PDB file of C-alpha atoms in Angstrom:
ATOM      1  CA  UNK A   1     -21.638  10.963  25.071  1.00  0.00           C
ATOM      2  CA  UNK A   2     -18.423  12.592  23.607  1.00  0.00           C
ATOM      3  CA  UNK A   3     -15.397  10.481  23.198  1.00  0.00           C
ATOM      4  CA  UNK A   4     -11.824  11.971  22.250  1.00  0.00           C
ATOM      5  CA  UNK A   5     -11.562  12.811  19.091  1.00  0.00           C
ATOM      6  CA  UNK A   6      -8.447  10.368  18.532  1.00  0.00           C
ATOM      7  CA  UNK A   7     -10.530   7.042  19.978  1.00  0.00           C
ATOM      8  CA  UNK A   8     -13.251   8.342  17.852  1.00  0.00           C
ATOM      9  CA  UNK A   9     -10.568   8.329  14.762  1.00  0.00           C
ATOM     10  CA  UNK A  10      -9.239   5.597  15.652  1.00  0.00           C
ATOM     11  CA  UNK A  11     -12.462   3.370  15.819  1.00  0.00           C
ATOM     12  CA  UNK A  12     -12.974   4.877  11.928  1.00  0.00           C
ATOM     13  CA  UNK A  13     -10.376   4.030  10.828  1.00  0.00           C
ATOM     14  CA  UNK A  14     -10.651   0.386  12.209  1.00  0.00           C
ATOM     15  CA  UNK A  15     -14.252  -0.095  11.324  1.00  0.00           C
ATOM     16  CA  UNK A  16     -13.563   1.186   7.673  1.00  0.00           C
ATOM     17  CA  UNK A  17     -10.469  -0.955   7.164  1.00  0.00           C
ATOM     18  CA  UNK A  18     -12.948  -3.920   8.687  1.00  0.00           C
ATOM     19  CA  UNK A  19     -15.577  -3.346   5.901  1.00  0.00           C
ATOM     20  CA  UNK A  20     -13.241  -2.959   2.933  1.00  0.00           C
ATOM     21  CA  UNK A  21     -11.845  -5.488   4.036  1.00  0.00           C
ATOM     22  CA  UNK A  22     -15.608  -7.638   3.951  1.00  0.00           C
ATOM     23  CA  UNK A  23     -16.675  -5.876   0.708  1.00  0.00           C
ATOM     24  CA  UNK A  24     -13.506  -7.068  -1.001  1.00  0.00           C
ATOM     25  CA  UNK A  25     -13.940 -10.691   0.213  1.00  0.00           C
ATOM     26  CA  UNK A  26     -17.579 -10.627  -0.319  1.00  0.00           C
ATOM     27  CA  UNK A  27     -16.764  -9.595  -3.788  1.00  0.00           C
ATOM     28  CA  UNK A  28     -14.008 -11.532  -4.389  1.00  0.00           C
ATOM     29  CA  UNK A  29     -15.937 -14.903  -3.619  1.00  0.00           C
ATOM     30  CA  UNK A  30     -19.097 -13.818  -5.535  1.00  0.00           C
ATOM     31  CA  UNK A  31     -17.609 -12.951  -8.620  1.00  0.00           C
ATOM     32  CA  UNK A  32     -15.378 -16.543  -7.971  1.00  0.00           C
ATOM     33  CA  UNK A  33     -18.647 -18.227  -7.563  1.00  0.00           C
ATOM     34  CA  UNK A  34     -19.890 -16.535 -10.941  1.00  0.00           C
ATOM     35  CA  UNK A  35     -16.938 -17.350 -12.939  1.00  0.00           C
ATOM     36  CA  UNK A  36     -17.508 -21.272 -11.738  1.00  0.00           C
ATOM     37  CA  UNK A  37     -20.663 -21.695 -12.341  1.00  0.00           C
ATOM     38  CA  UNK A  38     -21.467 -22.273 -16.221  1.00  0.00           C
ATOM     39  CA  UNK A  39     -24.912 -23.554 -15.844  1.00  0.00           C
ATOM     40  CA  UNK A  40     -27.951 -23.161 -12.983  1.00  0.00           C
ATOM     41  CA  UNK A  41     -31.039 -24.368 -12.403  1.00  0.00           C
ATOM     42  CA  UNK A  42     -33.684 -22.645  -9.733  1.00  0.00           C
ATOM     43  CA  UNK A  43     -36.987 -21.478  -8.607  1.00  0.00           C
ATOM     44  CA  UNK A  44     -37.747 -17.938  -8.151  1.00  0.00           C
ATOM     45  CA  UNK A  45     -40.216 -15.988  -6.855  1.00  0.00           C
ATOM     46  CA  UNK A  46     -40.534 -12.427  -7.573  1.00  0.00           C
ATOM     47  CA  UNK A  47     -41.990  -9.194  -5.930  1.00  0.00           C
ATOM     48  CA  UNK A  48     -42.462  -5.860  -7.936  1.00  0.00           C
ATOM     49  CA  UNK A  49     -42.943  -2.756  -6.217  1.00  0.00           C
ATOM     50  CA  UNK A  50     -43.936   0.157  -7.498  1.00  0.00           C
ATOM     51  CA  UNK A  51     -45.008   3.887  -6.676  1.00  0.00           C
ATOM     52  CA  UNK A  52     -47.808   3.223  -9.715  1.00  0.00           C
ATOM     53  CA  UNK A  53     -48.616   0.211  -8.507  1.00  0.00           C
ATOM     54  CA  UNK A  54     -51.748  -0.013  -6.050  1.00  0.00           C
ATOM     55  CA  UNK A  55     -50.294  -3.308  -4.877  1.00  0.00           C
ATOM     56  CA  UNK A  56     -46.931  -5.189  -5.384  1.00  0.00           C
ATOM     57  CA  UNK A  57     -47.431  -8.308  -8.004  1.00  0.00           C
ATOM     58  CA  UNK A  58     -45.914 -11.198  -6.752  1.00  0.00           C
ATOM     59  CA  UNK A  59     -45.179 -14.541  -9.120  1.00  0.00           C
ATOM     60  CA  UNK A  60     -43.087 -17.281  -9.370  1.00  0.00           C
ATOM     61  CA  UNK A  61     -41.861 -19.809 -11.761  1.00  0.00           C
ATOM     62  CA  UNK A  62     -37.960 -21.230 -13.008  1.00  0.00           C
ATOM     63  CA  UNK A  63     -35.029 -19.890 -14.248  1.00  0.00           C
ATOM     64  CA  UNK A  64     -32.289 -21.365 -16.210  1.00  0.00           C
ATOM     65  CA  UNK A  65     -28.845 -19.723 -17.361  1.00  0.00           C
ATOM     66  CA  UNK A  66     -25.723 -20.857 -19.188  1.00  0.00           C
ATOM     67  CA  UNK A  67     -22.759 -18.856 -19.582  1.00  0.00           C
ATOM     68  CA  UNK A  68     -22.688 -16.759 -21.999  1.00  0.00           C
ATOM     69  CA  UNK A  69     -25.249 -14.815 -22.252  1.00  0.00           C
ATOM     70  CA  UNK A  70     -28.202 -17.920 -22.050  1.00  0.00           C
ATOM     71  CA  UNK A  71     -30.633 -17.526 -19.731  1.00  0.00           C
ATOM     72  CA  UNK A  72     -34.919 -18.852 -19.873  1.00  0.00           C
ATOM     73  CA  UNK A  73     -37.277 -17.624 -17.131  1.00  0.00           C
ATOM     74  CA  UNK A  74     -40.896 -19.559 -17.126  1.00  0.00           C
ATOM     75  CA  UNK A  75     -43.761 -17.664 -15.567  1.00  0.00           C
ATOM     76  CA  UNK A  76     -46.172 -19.965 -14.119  1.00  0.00           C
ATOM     77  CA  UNK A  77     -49.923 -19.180 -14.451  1.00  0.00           C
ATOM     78  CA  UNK A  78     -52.031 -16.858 -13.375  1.00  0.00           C
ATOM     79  CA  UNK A  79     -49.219 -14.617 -14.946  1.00  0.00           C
ATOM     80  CA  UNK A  80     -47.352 -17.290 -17.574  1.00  0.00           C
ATOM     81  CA  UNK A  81     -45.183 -15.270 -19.289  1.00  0.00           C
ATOM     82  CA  UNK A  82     -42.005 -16.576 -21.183  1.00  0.00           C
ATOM     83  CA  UNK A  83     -38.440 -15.098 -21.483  1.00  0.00           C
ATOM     84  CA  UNK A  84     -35.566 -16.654 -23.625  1.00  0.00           C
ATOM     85  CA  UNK A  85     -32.393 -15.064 -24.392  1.00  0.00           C
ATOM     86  CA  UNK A  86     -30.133 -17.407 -26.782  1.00  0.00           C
ATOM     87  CA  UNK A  87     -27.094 -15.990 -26.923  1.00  0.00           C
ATOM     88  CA  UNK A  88     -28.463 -13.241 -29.620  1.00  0.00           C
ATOM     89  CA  UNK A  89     -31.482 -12.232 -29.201  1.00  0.00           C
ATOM     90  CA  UNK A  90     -34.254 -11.738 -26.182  1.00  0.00           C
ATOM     91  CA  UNK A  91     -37.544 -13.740 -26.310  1.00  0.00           C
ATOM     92  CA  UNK A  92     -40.903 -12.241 -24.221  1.00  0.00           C
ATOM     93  CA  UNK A  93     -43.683 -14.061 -24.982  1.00  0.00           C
ATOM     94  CA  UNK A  94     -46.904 -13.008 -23.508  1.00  0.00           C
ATOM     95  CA  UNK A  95     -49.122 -15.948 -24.408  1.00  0.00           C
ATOM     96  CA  UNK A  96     -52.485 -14.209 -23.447  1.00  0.00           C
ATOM     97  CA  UNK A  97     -51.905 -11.317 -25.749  1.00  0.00           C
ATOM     98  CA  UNK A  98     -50.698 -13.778 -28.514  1.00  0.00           C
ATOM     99  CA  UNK A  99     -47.611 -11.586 -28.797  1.00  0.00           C
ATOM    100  CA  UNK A 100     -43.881 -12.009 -28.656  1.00  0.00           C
ATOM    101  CA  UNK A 101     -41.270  -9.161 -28.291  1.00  0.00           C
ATOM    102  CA  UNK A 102     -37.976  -9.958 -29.983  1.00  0.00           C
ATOM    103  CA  UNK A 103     -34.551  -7.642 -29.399  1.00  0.00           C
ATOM    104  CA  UNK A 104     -30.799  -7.667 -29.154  1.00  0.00           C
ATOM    105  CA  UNK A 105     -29.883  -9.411 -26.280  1.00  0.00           C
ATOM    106  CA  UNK A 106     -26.921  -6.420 -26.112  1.00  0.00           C
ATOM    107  CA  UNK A 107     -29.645  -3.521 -26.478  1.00  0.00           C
ATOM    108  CA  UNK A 108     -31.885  -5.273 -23.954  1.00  0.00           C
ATOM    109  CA  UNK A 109     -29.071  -5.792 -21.427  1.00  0.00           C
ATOM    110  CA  UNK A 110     -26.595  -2.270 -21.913  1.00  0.00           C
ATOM    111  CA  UNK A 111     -23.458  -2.748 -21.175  1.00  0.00           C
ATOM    112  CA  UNK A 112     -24.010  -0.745 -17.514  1.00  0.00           C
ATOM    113  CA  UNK A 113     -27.368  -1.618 -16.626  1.00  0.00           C
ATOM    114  CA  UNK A 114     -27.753  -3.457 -13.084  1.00  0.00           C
ATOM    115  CA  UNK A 115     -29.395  -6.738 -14.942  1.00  0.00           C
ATOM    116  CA  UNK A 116     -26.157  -7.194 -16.835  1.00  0.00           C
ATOM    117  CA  UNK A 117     -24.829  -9.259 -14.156  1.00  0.00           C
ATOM    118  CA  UNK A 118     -27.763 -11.548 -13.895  1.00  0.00           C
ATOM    119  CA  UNK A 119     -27.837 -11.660 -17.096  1.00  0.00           C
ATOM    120  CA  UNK A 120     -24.071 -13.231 -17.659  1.00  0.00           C
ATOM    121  CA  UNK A 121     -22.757 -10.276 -19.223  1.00  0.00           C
ATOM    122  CA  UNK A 122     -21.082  -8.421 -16.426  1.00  0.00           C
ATOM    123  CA  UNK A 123     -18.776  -8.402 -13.849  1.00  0.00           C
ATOM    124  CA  UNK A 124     -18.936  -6.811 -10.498  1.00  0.00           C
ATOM    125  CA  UNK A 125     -15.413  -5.053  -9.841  1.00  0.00           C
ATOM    126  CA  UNK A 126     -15.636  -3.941 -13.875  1.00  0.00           C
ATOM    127  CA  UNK A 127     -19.046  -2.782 -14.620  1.00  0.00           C
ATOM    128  CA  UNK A 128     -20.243  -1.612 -10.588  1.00  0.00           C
ATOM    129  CA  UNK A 129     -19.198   0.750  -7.796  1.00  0.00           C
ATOM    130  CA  UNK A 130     -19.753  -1.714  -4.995  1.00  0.00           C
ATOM    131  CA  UNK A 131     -20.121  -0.832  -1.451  1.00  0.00           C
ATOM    132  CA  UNK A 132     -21.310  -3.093   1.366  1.00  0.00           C
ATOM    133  CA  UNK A 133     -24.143  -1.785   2.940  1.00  0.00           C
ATOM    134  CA  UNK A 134     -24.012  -4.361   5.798  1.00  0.00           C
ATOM    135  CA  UNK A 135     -23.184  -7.641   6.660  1.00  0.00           C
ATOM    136  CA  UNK A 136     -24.149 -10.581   9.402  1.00  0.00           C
ATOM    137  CA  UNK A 137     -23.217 -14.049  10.876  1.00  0.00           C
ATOM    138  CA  UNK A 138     -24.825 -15.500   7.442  1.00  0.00           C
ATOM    139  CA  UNK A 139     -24.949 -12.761   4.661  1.00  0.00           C
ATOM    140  CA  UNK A 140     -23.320 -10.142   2.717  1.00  0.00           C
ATOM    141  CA  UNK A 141     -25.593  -7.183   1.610  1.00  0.00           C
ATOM    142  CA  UNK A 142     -23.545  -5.550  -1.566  1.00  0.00           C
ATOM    143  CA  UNK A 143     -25.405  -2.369  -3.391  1.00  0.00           C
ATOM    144  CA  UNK A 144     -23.818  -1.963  -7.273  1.00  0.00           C
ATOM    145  CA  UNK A 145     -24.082   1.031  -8.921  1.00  0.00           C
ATOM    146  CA  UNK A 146     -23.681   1.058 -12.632  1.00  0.00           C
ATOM    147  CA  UNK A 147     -20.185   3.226 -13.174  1.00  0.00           C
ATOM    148  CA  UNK A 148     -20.519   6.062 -15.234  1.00  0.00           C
ATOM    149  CA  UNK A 149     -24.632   6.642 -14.923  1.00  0.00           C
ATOM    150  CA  UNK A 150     -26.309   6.075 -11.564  1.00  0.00           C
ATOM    151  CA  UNK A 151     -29.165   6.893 -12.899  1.00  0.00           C
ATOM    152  CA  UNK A 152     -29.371   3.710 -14.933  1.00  0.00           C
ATOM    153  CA  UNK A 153     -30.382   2.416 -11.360  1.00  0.00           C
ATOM    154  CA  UNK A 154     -28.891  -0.052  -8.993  1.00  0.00           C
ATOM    155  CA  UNK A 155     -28.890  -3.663  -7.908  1.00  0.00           C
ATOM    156  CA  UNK A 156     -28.190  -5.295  -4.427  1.00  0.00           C
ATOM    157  CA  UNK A 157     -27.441  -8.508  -3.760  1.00  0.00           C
ATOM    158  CA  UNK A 158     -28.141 -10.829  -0.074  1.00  0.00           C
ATOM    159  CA  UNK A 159     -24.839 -13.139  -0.905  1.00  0.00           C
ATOM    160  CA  UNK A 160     -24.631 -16.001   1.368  1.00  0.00           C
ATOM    161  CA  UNK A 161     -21.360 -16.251   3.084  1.00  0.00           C
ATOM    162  CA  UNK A 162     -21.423 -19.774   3.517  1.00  0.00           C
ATOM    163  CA  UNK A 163     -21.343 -20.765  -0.544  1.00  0.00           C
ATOM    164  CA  UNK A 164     -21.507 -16.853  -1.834  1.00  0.00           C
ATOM    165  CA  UNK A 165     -24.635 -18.009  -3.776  1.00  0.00           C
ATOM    166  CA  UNK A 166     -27.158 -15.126  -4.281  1.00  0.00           C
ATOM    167  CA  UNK A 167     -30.051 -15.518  -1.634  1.00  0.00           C
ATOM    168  CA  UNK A 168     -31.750 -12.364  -2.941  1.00  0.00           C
ATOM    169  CA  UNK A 169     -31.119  -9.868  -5.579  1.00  0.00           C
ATOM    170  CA  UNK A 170     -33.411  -6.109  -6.087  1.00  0.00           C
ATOM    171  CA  UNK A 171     -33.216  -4.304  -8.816  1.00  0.00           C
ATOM    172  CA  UNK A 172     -34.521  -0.690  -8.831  1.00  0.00           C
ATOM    173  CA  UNK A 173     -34.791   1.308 -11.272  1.00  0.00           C
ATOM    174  CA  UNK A 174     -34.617   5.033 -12.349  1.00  0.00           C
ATOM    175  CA  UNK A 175     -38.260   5.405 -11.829  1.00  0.00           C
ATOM    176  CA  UNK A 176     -38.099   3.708  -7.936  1.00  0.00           C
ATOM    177  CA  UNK A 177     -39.721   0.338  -9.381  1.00  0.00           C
ATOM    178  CA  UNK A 178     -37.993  -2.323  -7.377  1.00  0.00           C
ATOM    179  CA  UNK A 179     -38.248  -5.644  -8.167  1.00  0.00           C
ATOM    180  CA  UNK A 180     -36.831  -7.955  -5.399  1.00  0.00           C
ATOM    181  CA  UNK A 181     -35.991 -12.066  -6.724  1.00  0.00           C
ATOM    182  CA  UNK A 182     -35.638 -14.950  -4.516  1.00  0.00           C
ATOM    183  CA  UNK A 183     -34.371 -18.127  -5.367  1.00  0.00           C
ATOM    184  CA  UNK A 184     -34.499 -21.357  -4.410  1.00  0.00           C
ATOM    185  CA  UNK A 185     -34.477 -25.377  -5.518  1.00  0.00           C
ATOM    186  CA  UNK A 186     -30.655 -24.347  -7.030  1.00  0.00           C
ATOM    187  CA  UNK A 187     -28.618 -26.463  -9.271  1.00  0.00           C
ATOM    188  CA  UNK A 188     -25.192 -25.468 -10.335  1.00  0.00           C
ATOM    189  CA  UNK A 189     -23.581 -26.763 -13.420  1.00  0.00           C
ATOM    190  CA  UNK A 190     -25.977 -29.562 -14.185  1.00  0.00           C
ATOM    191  CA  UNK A 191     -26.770 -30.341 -18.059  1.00  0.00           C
ATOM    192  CA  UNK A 192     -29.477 -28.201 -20.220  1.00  0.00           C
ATOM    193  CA  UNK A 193     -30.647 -29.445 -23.151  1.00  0.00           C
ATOM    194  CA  UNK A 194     -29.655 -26.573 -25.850  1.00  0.00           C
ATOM    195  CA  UNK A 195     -33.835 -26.185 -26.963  1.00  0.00           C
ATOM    196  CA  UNK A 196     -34.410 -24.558 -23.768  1.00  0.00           C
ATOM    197  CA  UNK A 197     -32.889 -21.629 -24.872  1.00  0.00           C
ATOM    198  CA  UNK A 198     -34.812 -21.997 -28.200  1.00  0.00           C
ATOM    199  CA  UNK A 199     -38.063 -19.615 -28.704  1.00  0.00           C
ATOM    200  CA  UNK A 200     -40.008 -20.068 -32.092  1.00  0.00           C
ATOM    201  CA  UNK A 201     -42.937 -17.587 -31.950  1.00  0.00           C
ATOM    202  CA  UNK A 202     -46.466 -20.134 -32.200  1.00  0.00           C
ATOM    203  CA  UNK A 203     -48.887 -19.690 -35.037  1.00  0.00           C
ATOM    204  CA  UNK A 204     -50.650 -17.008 -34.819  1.00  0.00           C
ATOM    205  CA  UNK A 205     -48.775 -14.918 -32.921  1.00  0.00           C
ATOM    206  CA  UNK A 206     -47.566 -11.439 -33.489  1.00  0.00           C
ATOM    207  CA  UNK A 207     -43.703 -10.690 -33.433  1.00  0.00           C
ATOM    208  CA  UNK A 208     -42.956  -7.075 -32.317  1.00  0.00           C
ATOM    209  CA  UNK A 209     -39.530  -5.907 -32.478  1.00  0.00           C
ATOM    210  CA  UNK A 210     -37.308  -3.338 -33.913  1.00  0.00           C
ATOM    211  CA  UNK A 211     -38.092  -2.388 -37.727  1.00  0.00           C
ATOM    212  CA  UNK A 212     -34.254  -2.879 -38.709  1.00  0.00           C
ATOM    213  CA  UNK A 213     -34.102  -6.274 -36.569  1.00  0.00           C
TER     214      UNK A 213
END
């Protein structure tokens, strides 16, 4: 069906006024939502796809962050793994290899890269090219694109419209690995003891890091 070309123009030009219009609120309220929240709490579960991979891996554990720059995810077994960022430097500890990887939290997290939000050390209108790929009675669905390189990969987010907290974030990267995180359990600015974001390598365990660390 053909309609006139200035009801067909005139329909764009509503329906792309209506979704800027969406993207800059659901923006607007997320980044709010970030700026007010200097502690959480949650569950996750996690889902990592991968054209290598003959299956996705799925796990789950906790996550805790504190602004800035804080942040401790626990792996719980079959796959406990432990990551601690302190402000400084980034923790992995792999306890069945008996090895931990230490880093600059900065070189780990580039100033561009789509974990730097999660991470605390972004922000969305700064850092991303945001559009908003679509939207429902319940949800926002925002893709960022690191500005600059979008080859450094891209991040999308499942905000919920009712609180603008993040129902689901994926993360794929140059290579098409996507690793999709769900939370859950959430607790906003609630007290952390400061040990948690702590990580003293056990006995016998080798540290692997940068030779200039």
């Amino acid at each position: 069906m053909r309609f006139r070309a200035a009801l067909v123009l005139g329909w764009l030009a509503l329906a792309g006024g209506a979704l800027a219009d969406a993207r800059s609120e659901a923006v607007a309220r997320l980044q709010a939502r970030y700026e007010a929240t200097r502690t959480m709490r949650a569950s996750f579960h996690q889902r990592v796809e991968s054209p290598t991979l003959a299956a996705p891996l799925e796990s789950r554990g906790t996550v805790l962050f504190e602004r800035p720059n804080h942040m401790r995810w626990d792996y719980a077994p079959p796959d406990e793994q432990l990551i601690v960022g302190d402000g400084k430097t980034l923790w992995i500890y792999q306890p069945d290899l008996k090895q931990a990887i230490r880093t600059p939290l900065r070189e780990a997290f580039e100033a561009q890269t789509p974990l730097t939000f999660l991470a605390g050390l972004g922000q969305v209108e700064r850092d991303f090219d945001t559009t908003l790929e679509r939207e429902d009675d319940r949800h926002w669905v925002l893709r960022l694109v690191p500005k600059g390189d979008a080859h450094l990969g891209t991040l999308v987010l499942v905000v919920r419209k009712s609180d603008a907290g993040l129902a689901e974030a994926r993360i794929t990267d140059p290579v098409g690995t996507t690793t999709s995180l769900t939370f859950s359990d959430e607790a906003r600015n609630v007290e952390i003891p400061p040990d948690r974001f702590r990580f003293e390598p056990p006995p016998g365990v080798d540290v692997v890091g940068p030779p200039t660390y």
